[in-house]
C-alpha cells in the first residue's frame, strides 16, 4: 500500500506524499494551494505556473519507482525489467501526452531516461521506442518527441546504420547525457587537450554524428560540481562547452535545484551541481552562470545565414569570445555578441 518513500498510490495527495518528510511545513508555507491536490493535479499546477512565467517544459519519464536514479540493477532500466512493463509505459506516455494536449508551454516529451542494464538491446530499443513515439504523437501531435539512447543515454550509434522509421516528420529529437564521470577519472589522469579530443571524438561517434545528419541533438543532462574544486569536472566542462558551442547543441543543465527535500535517504541534501544555492535564493556560482549564458546564443540553424563570413572564437573557460575591433587591433576577450570579422578560421580552445 505504501512504497519505500511512504507514498500511498491509492489516494496520493501532496500532503500524504510528504507525510514522512519534514519539508511538508515548507510546502504548507510557500505553496498552500497545492497541498491537498492529488499528485497529478499538483503536477499540472506546477507546469501551469512555469508557463505563466514563460518557462517551457519537457516532460521526462525518469524512473518508475520514485527515488534517485539510476543503477543497472534497480529494475527500472530497460523494457521488461521488474518495474518497467512496456504496456504500462505506453499507457503512461499516452496519459501524460493527453493531459498536456493544448498546454502550449509543454514543448516536448522524452520517452525514458537512461535506458540501461543487462536486458538492454538494440532490437527492443527500436520495437518499443517506435511504439512509444507513435503513442505520444497520437495523443498529442504538438510536442517534440525525444528519443534517448542505450547505456545511460550515452549511445545512439546504432541509428547510423538503421534510421528510425516513424509515421510523423519534423519533430523528432535525439537526446544524450554527458558528464565528467562518463569517462571516469580520465580528465585528471590525462592531458586535457588529448582527453578532450578523444572524448569529443567518441561523443561524435555515439551521438554527435546526428547533428551532421541534420537531426536536433539535445544534451539533456550535463553538469558538474560548481564549487570549482573538482579538477575532473573542471576540465570536462571546458571541453563540453567548447563542443556544445561548436555544434550549437541544445542542452539542459543538471541542475537548477540547490538542494533536495529528500535524496538517497538524506533530508535537505545539498546539490553542488545546482545553479541555485542550498536555500534556492542565490546563484551558487555566477562565473559558471555567465559561461553557460554564452551558449544560449544560436550559432547554427534557422536565422543564421549559410556561408556566414563571420567567425566566432569561443573561450569556454570564461564563456567570452575573442574580439578584435579592427584587423590591426590586439585580440581580447569580450561578450559573444560581438562577432569577429575577417577570414579567420573558427577554433576551439580547451584550456
Ligand atoms: C565558481 O567556479 C569557479 C571555477 O569555474 C571557481 O574558481 C570559483 O571558486 C567558484 N565560485 C564559487 C563561489 O564557488
CSV table of C-alpha atoms and ligand atoms in Angstrom, one decimal:
chain,number,residue,atom,x,y,z
A,1,UNK,CA,0.0,0.0,0.0
A,2,UNK,CA,2.9,2.4,0.8
A,3,UNK,CA,6.0,2.3,-1.3
A,4,UNK,CA,9.5,2.8,0.2
A,5,UNK,CA,9.1,6.6,0.1
A,6,UNK,CA,6.0,6.4,2.1
A,7,UNK,CA,3.8,7.3,-0.8
A,8,UNK,CA,0.3,5.9,-0.9
A,9,UNK,CA,-0.7,5.4,-4.5
A,10,UNK,CA,-4.4,4.9,-3.6
A,11,UNK,CA,-5.2,8.5,-2.8
A,12,UNK,CA,-2.0,10.3,-3.3
A,13,UNK,CA,-2.2,14.0,-2.4
A,14,UNK,CA,0.8,16.2,-1.9
A,15,UNK,CA,0.3,16.2,1.9
A,16,UNK,CA,0.2,12.4,2.0
A,17,UNK,CA,3.2,12.0,-0.2
A,18,UNK,CA,5.2,14.2,2.1
A,19,UNK,CA,3.8,12.9,5.3
A,20,UNK,CA,7.1,11.3,6.4
A,21,UNK,CA,9.2,14.3,5.4
A,22,UNK,CA,9.9,17.5,7.3
A,23,UNK,CA,9.6,19.5,4.1
A,24,UNK,CA,5.8,19.4,4.3
A,25,UNK,CA,6.0,22.5,6.5
A,26,UNK,CA,7.8,24.4,3.7
A,27,UNK,CA,5.2,23.3,1.2
A,28,UNK,CA,2.4,24.4,3.6
A,29,UNK,CA,4.1,27.9,3.9
A,30,UNK,CA,5.1,28.5,0.4
A,31,UNK,CA,2.6,26.6,-1.8
A,32,UNK,CA,-0.5,26.1,0.3
A,33,UNK,CA,-2.7,25.9,-2.8
A,34,UNK,CA,-1.3,22.5,-3.9
A,35,UNK,CA,-1.1,20.8,-0.6
A,36,UNK,CA,-4.4,18.9,-0.8
A,37,UNK,CA,-4.3,18.3,-4.5
A,38,UNK,CA,-3.8,14.8,-5.9
A,39,UNK,CA,-0.3,14.4,-7.3
A,40,UNK,CA,-1.3,14.6,-10.9
A,41,UNK,CA,-3.2,17.9,-10.4
A,42,UNK,CA,-0.3,19.3,-8.4
A,43,UNK,CA,2.0,18.4,-11.3
A,44,UNK,CA,-0.4,20.3,-13.7
A,45,UNK,CA,-0.4,23.3,-11.4
A,46,UNK,CA,3.4,23.4,-11.4
A,47,UNK,CA,3.5,23.2,-15.2
A,48,UNK,CA,0.9,25.9,-15.4
A,49,UNK,CA,2.9,28.1,-13.1
A,50,UNK,CA,6.0,27.6,-15.2
A,51,UNK,CA,4.0,28.5,-18.3
A,52,UNK,CA,2.7,31.7,-16.6
A,53,UNK,CA,6.3,32.6,-16.1
A,54,UNK,CA,7.3,31.9,-19.7
A,55,UNK,CA,9.2,28.7,-18.9
A,56,UNK,CA,8.9,25.9,-21.5
A,57,UNK,CA,8.6,22.3,-20.2
A,58,UNK,CA,9.9,19.0,-21.4
A,59,UNK,CA,8.2,16.0,-19.7
A,60,UNK,CA,10.7,13.5,-18.6
A,61,UNK,CA,9.8,9.8,-18.0
A,62,UNK,CA,12.6,9.3,-15.5
A,63,UNK,CA,12.0,6.2,-13.3
A,64,UNK,CA,9.1,4.0,-12.4
A,65,UNK,CA,9.6,3.9,-8.6
A,66,UNK,CA,10.2,7.4,-7.0
A,67,UNK,CA,13.8,7.8,-5.9
A,68,UNK,CA,17.3,8.8,-7.0
A,69,UNK,CA,18.2,7.3,-10.4
A,70,UNK,CA,19.9,5.1,-11.6
A,71,UNK,CA,21.7,1.7,-11.5
A,72,UNK,CA,21.9,-1.3,-13.7
A,73,UNK,CA,20.1,-3.4,-11.2
A,74,UNK,CA,17.4,-1.1,-10.0
A,75,UNK,CA,14.7,-2.9,-12.0
A,76,UNK,CA,13.8,0.4,-13.9
A,77,UNK,CA,16.4,0.3,-16.6
A,78,UNK,CA,15.0,-1.5,-19.7
A,79,UNK,CA,11.8,-2.9,-21.2
A,80,UNK,CA,10.9,-6.0,-19.3
A,81,UNK,CA,12.8,-5.1,-16.1
A,82,UNK,CA,11.0,-5.8,-12.8
A,83,UNK,CA,9.5,-2.2,-12.6
A,84,UNK,CA,9.4,-1.5,-16.3
A,85,UNK,CA,6.4,-3.0,-18.1
A,86,UNK,CA,6.3,-1.8,-21.7
A,87,UNK,CA,2.5,-1.8,-21.9
A,88,UNK,CA,2.1,0.3,-18.7
A,89,UNK,CA,4.8,2.5,-20.0
A,90,UNK,CA,2.8,3.2,-23.2
A,91,UNK,CA,-0.3,3.9,-21.2
A,92,UNK,CA,1.7,6.3,-19.0
A,93,UNK,CA,3.1,8.2,-22.0
A,94,UNK,CA,-0.4,8.3,-23.5
A,95,UNK,CA,-1.8,9.6,-20.3
A,96,UNK,CA,0.8,12.4,-19.9
A,97,UNK,CA,0.6,13.4,-23.6
A,98,UNK,CA,-3.2,13.6,-23.3
A,99,UNK,CA,-3.0,15.5,-20.0
A,100,UNK,CA,-0.9,18.3,-21.6
A,101,UNK,CA,-2.5,18.3,-25.0
A,102,UNK,CA,-3.2,22.0,-25.7
A,103,UNK,CA,-0.9,23.2,-22.9
A,104,UNK,CA,1.4,25.3,-25.1
A,105,UNK,CA,4.4,25.6,-22.8
A,106,UNK,CA,4.8,21.8,-22.8
A,107,UNK,CA,7.0,21.6,-25.8
A,108,UNK,CA,8.4,18.1,-25.7
A,109,UNK,CA,8.3,14.7,-24.1
A,110,UNK,CA,11.1,12.3,-23.6
A,111,UNK,CA,10.3,8.6,-23.7
A,112,UNK,CA,12.6,7.2,-20.9
A,113,UNK,CA,15.6,8.4,-19.0
A,114,UNK,CA,18.9,6.5,-19.3
A,115,UNK,CA,17.9,3.1,-20.6
A,116,UNK,CA,20.4,0.6,-19.1
A,117,UNK,CA,21.1,-2.7,-17.5
A,118,UNK,CA,21.5,-6.4,-18.6
A,119,UNK,CA,18.4,-6.5,-20.7
A,120,UNK,CA,19.2,-3.6,-23.0
A,121,UNK,CA,19.5,-4.4,-26.7
A,122,UNK,CA,19.1,-2.6,-30.0
A,123,UNK,CA,16.1,-4.7,-31.3
A,124,UNK,CA,13.9,-4.0,-28.3
A,125,UNK,CA,15.0,-0.4,-28.4
A,126,UNK,CA,13.5,0.0,-32.0
A,127,UNK,CA,10.5,-2.1,-31.1
A,128,UNK,CA,9.4,-0.1,-28.0
A,129,UNK,CA,10.8,3.4,-28.8
A,130,UNK,CA,8.9,3.5,-32.1
A,131,UNK,CA,5.7,2.4,-30.2
A,132,UNK,CA,6.3,5.0,-27.5
A,133,UNK,CA,6.9,7.7,-30.0
A,134,UNK,CA,3.8,6.9,-32.0
A,135,UNK,CA,1.7,6.8,-28.8
A,136,UNK,CA,2.8,10.3,-27.8
A,137,UNK,CA,2.2,11.6,-31.3
A,138,UNK,CA,-1.3,10.0,-31.4
A,139,UNK,CA,-2.2,11.6,-28.1
A,140,UNK,CA,-0.6,15.0,-28.6
A,141,UNK,CA,0.6,15.9,-32.1
A,142,UNK,CA,2.2,19.2,-30.9
A,143,UNK,CA,5.0,18.1,-28.7
A,144,UNK,CA,8.6,17.3,-29.8
A,145,UNK,CA,9.3,13.6,-29.4
A,146,UNK,CA,12.7,12.9,-27.8
A,147,UNK,CA,14.4,9.6,-28.1
A,148,UNK,CA,17.1,8.6,-25.6
A,149,UNK,CA,19.9,6.1,-26.2
A,150,UNK,CA,21.2,3.0,-24.6
A,151,UNK,CA,23.8,2.7,-21.8
A,152,UNK,CA,22.6,5.6,-19.6
A,153,UNK,CA,21.7,7.6,-22.7
A,154,UNK,CA,25.3,7.7,-23.9
A,155,UNK,CA,24.9,5.6,-27.0
A,156,UNK,CA,22.8,6.3,-30.2
A,157,UNK,CA,25.5,5.0,-32.5
A,158,UNK,CA,23.2,2.3,-33.9
A,159,UNK,CA,21.0,5.0,-35.6
A,160,UNK,CA,23.8,5.4,-38.0
A,161,UNK,CA,23.1,2.1,-39.7
A,162,UNK,CA,19.4,1.8,-39.0
A,163,UNK,CA,17.4,5.0,-39.1
A,164,UNK,CA,14.2,5.3,-37.0
A,165,UNK,CA,11.1,4.9,-39.1
A,166,UNK,CA,8.0,6.9,-37.9
A,167,UNK,CA,4.7,8.0,-39.3
A,168,UNK,CA,5.4,11.7,-38.5
A,169,UNK,CA,8.0,14.2,-39.5
A,170,UNK,CA,9.6,17.4,-38.3
A,171,UNK,CA,9.5,16.9,-34.6
A,172,UNK,CA,11.8,14.0,-33.8
A,173,UNK,CA,14.7,14.9,-31.4
A,174,UNK,CA,17.5,12.8,-30.1
A,175,UNK,CA,18.9,13.2,-26.6
A,176,UNK,CA,22.2,12.2,-24.9
A,177,UNK,CA,23.8,12.6,-21.5
A,178,UNK,CA,27.4,13.6,-20.9
A,179,UNK,CA,29.2,14.0,-17.6
A,180,UNK,CA,32.8,14.0,-16.4
A,181,UNK,CA,32.3,10.6,-14.8
A,182,UNK,CA,31.1,9.2,-18.2
A,183,UNK,CA,34.9,8.9,-18.7
A,184,UNK,CA,35.9,8.0,-15.1
A,185,UNK,CA,38.9,9.9,-14.0
A,186,UNK,CA,40.3,10.4,-17.5
A,187,UNK,CA,40.3,14.2,-17.2
A,188,UNK,CA,42.6,14.1,-14.1
A,189,UNK,CA,44.9,11.4,-15.4
A,190,UNK,CA,45.5,12.6,-18.9
A,191,UNK,CA,46.5,15.7,-20.8
A,192,UNK,CA,43.2,17.7,-21.0
A,193,UNK,CA,43.6,18.6,-24.7
A,194,UNK,CA,44.2,15.0,-25.7
A,195,UNK,CA,41.4,13.7,-23.4
A,196,UNK,CA,39.1,16.3,-24.9
A,197,UNK,CA,40.0,15.2,-28.4
A,198,UNK,CA,39.4,11.5,-27.6
A,199,UNK,CA,36.2,12.1,-25.6
A,200,UNK,CA,34.7,14.5,-28.1
A,201,UNK,CA,35.6,12.1,-30.9
A,202,UNK,CA,33.8,9.3,-29.0
A,203,UNK,CA,30.8,11.6,-28.4
A,204,UNK,CA,30.7,12.3,-32.2
A,205,UNK,CA,30.6,8.6,-33.0
A,206,UNK,CA,27.9,7.8,-30.4
A,207,UNK,CA,25.6,10.8,-30.7
A,208,UNK,CA,27.2,13.9,-32.2
A,209,UNK,CA,27.0,12.5,-35.8
A,210,UNK,CA,23.3,13.1,-35.7
A,211,UNK,CA,23.8,16.8,-35.8
A,212,UNK,CA,25.8,16.5,-39.0
A,213,UNK,CA,22.9,14.4,-40.4
A,214,UNK,CA,20.5,17.3,-39.7
A,215,UNK,CA,18.9,15.9,-36.5
A,216,UNK,CA,18.3,18.0,-33.4
A,217,UNK,CA,20.5,16.6,-30.6
A,218,UNK,CA,19.6,17.7,-27.1
A,219,UNK,CA,22.2,17.1,-24.4
A,220,UNK,CA,19.5,16.7,-21.8
A,221,UNK,CA,21.9,16.2,-18.9
A,222,UNK,CA,25.4,17.6,-18.3
A,223,UNK,CA,26.9,19.4,-15.4
A,224,UNK,CA,29.4,19.2,-12.6
A,225,UNK,CA,30.4,20.4,-9.2
A,226,UNK,CA,30.1,24.2,-9.4
A,227,UNK,CA,32.4,24.9,-6.4
A,228,UNK,CA,35.2,24.6,-8.9
A,229,UNK,CA,37.3,22.3,-6.7
A,230,UNK,CA,37.0,19.1,-8.8
A,231,UNK,CA,39.7,19.0,-11.5
A,232,UNK,CA,38.0,16.2,-13.3
A,233,UNK,CA,34.8,18.2,-13.6
A,234,UNK,CA,36.5,21.5,-14.4
A,235,UNK,CA,38.4,20.0,-17.4
A,236,UNK,CA,35.4,18.1,-18.7
A,237,UNK,CA,33.3,21.3,-18.5
A,238,UNK,CA,35.8,23.2,-20.6
A,239,UNK,CA,35.6,20.5,-23.3
A,240,UNK,CA,31.9,20.2,-23.1
A,241,UNK,CA,31.3,23.9,-23.5
A,242,UNK,CA,33.7,24.0,-26.5
A,243,UNK,CA,31.9,21.2,-28.3
A,244,UNK,CA,28.5,22.5,-27.4
A,245,UNK,CA,29.4,25.9,-28.9
A,246,UNK,CA,30.9,24.3,-32.0
A,247,UNK,CA,27.9,22.0,-32.7
A,248,UNK,CA,25.4,24.6,-31.4
A,249,UNK,CA,23.9,21.8,-29.3
A,250,UNK,CA,20.7,22.2,-27.4
A,251,UNK,CA,21.2,21.4,-23.7
A,252,UNK,CA,19.7,21.2,-20.3
A,253,UNK,CA,21.9,21.5,-17.2
A,254,UNK,CA,21.7,19.2,-14.3
A,255,UNK,CA,20.5,21.1,-12.4
A,256,UNK,CA,18.6,24.2,-11.3
A,257,UNK,CA,17.9,23.0,-7.8
A,258,UNK,CA,20.1,24.0,-4.9
A,259,UNK,CA,19.0,21.1,-2.7
A,260,UNK,CA,16.6,18.2,-2.5
A,261,UNK,CA,13.8,17.7,0.1
A,262,UNK,CA,14.8,14.1,0.2
A,263,UNK,CA,17.5,12.2,-1.7
A,264,UNK,CA,19.2,8.9,-1.0
A,265,UNK,CA,17.9,8.8,2.5
A,266,UNK,CA,19.0,12.4,3.3
A,267,UNK,CA,16.6,15.2,4.1
A,268,UNK,CA,17.7,18.6,2.6
A,269,UNK,CA,20.7,17.2,0.7
A,270,UNK,CA,22.7,20.0,-0.9
A,271,UNK,CA,23.2,19.8,-4.7
A,272,UNK,CA,26.6,21.2,-5.6
A,273,UNK,CA,25.8,20.8,-9.3
A,274,UNK,CA,22.9,23.2,-8.8
A,275,UNK,CA,22.7,26.7,-10.2
A,276,UNK,CA,20.9,27.9,-7.0
A,277,UNK,CA,22.3,27.9,-3.5
A,278,UNK,CA,21.1,25.4,-0.9
A,279,UNK,CA,18.1,27.7,0.1
A,280,UNK,CA,17.3,28.3,-3.6
A,281,UNK,CA,17.7,32.1,-3.1
A,282,UNK,CA,21.1,32.9,-4.5
A,283,UNK,CA,23.1,31.8,-7.6
A,284,UNK,CA,25.7,29.3,-6.5
A,285,UNK,CA,28.4,30.4,-8.9
A,286,UNK,CA,27.8,33.5,-11.1
A,287,UNK,CA,31.0,32.7,-13.1
A,288,UNK,CA,29.5,29.5,-14.2
A,289,UNK,CA,26.2,31.1,-15.0
A,290,UNK,CA,28.0,33.5,-17.3
A,291,UNK,CA,29.8,30.7,-19.0
A,292,UNK,CA,26.7,28.8,-19.9
A,293,UNK,CA,24.8,32.0,-20.8
A,294,UNK,CA,27.1,32.5,-23.8
A,295,UNK,CA,25.9,29.1,-25.1
A,296,UNK,CA,22.3,30.4,-25.3
A,297,UNK,CA,23.2,32.3,-28.5
A,298,UNK,CA,22.3,30.3,-31.6
A,299,UNK,CA,25.5,29.5,-33.6
A,300,UNK,CA,23.8,27.5,-36.3
A,301,UNK,CA,20.4,26.8,-37.8
A,302,UNK,CA,17.4,28.9,-38.9
A,303,UNK,CA,18.3,32.6,-39.0
A,304,UNK,CA,22.0,32.0,-39.2
A,305,UNK,CA,22.9,32.6,-42.8
A,306,UNK,CA,24.6,29.8,-44.7
A,307,UNK,CA,28.2,30.7,-45.6
A,308,UNK,CA,28.2,33.4,-43.0
A,309,UNK,CA,31.5,35.2,-43.3
A,310,UNK,CA,31.6,36.0,-39.5
A,311,UNK,CA,33.6,33.6,-37.3
A,312,UNK,CA,33.4,33.3,-33.6
A,313,UNK,CA,36.2,32.1,-31.4
A,314,UNK,CA,34.7,30.9,-28.1
A,315,UNK,CA,36.7,30.7,-24.9
A,316,UNK,CA,34.9,28.0,-22.7
A,317,UNK,CA,36.8,28.9,-19.5
A,318,UNK,CA,35.2,32.3,-19.4
A,319,UNK,CA,32.2,32.0,-21.7
A,320,UNK,CA,33.6,35.0,-23.5
A,321,UNK,CA,34.7,35.3,-27.2
A,322,UNK,CA,37.8,36.5,-28.8
A,323,UNK,CA,37.2,40.1,-30.1
A,324,UNK,CA,39.2,42.2,-32.5
A,325,UNK,CA,37.6,45.5,-33.2
A,326,UNK,CA,39.7,46.1,-36.3
A,327,UNK,CA,42.2,44.0,-38.2
A,328,UNK,CA,45.0,45.9,-36.6
A,329,UNK,CA,43.8,45.6,-33.0
A,330,UNK,CA,45.1,43.2,-30.4
A,331,UNK,CA,42.9,40.2,-29.6
A,332,UNK,CA,40.9,40.5,-26.4
A,333,UNK,CA,38.0,38.6,-24.7
A,334,UNK,CA,34.5,40.0,-24.7
A,335,UNK,CA,30.9,39.1,-24.8
A,336,UNK,CA,29.9,36.7,-27.6
A,337,UNK,CA,27.5,39.2,-29.1
A,338,UNK,CA,30.5,40.9,-30.8
A,339,UNK,CA,31.3,38.8,-33.8
A,340,UNK,CA,34.7,38.9,-35.3
A,341,UNK,CA,35.0,39.9,-38.9
A,342,UNK,CA,37.6,38.5,-41.3
A,343,UNK,CA,38.9,35.4,-43.0
A,344,UNK,CA,39.9,33.6,-39.8
A,345,UNK,CA,39.0,30.0,-39.1
A,346,UNK,CA,36.9,29.1,-36.1
A,347,UNK,CA,38.9,27.2,-33.5
A,348,UNK,CA,38.1,25.8,-30.2
A,349,UNK,CA,40.1,26.4,-27.0
A,350,UNK,CA,40.0,23.7,-24.5
A,351,UNK,CA,42.1,25.2,-21.7
B,1,LIG,C1,32.9,29.2,-9.3
B,1,LIG,O1,33.6,28.3,-10.2
B,1,LIG,C2,35.0,28.7,-10.4
B,1,LIG,C3,35.5,27.7,-11.4
B,1,LIG,O2,34.8,27.7,-12.6
B,1,LIG,C4,35.8,28.7,-9.1
B,1,LIG,O3,37.1,29.1,-9.4
B,1,LIG,C5,35.1,29.6,-8.1
B,1,LIG,O4,35.7,29.5,-6.9
B,1,LIG,C6,33.6,29.2,-8.0
B,1,LIG,N1,32.9,30.1,-7.1
B,1,LIG,C7,32.2,29.7,-6.0
B,1,LIG,C8,31.5,30.8,-5.3
B,1,LIG,O5,32.1,28.5,-5.7
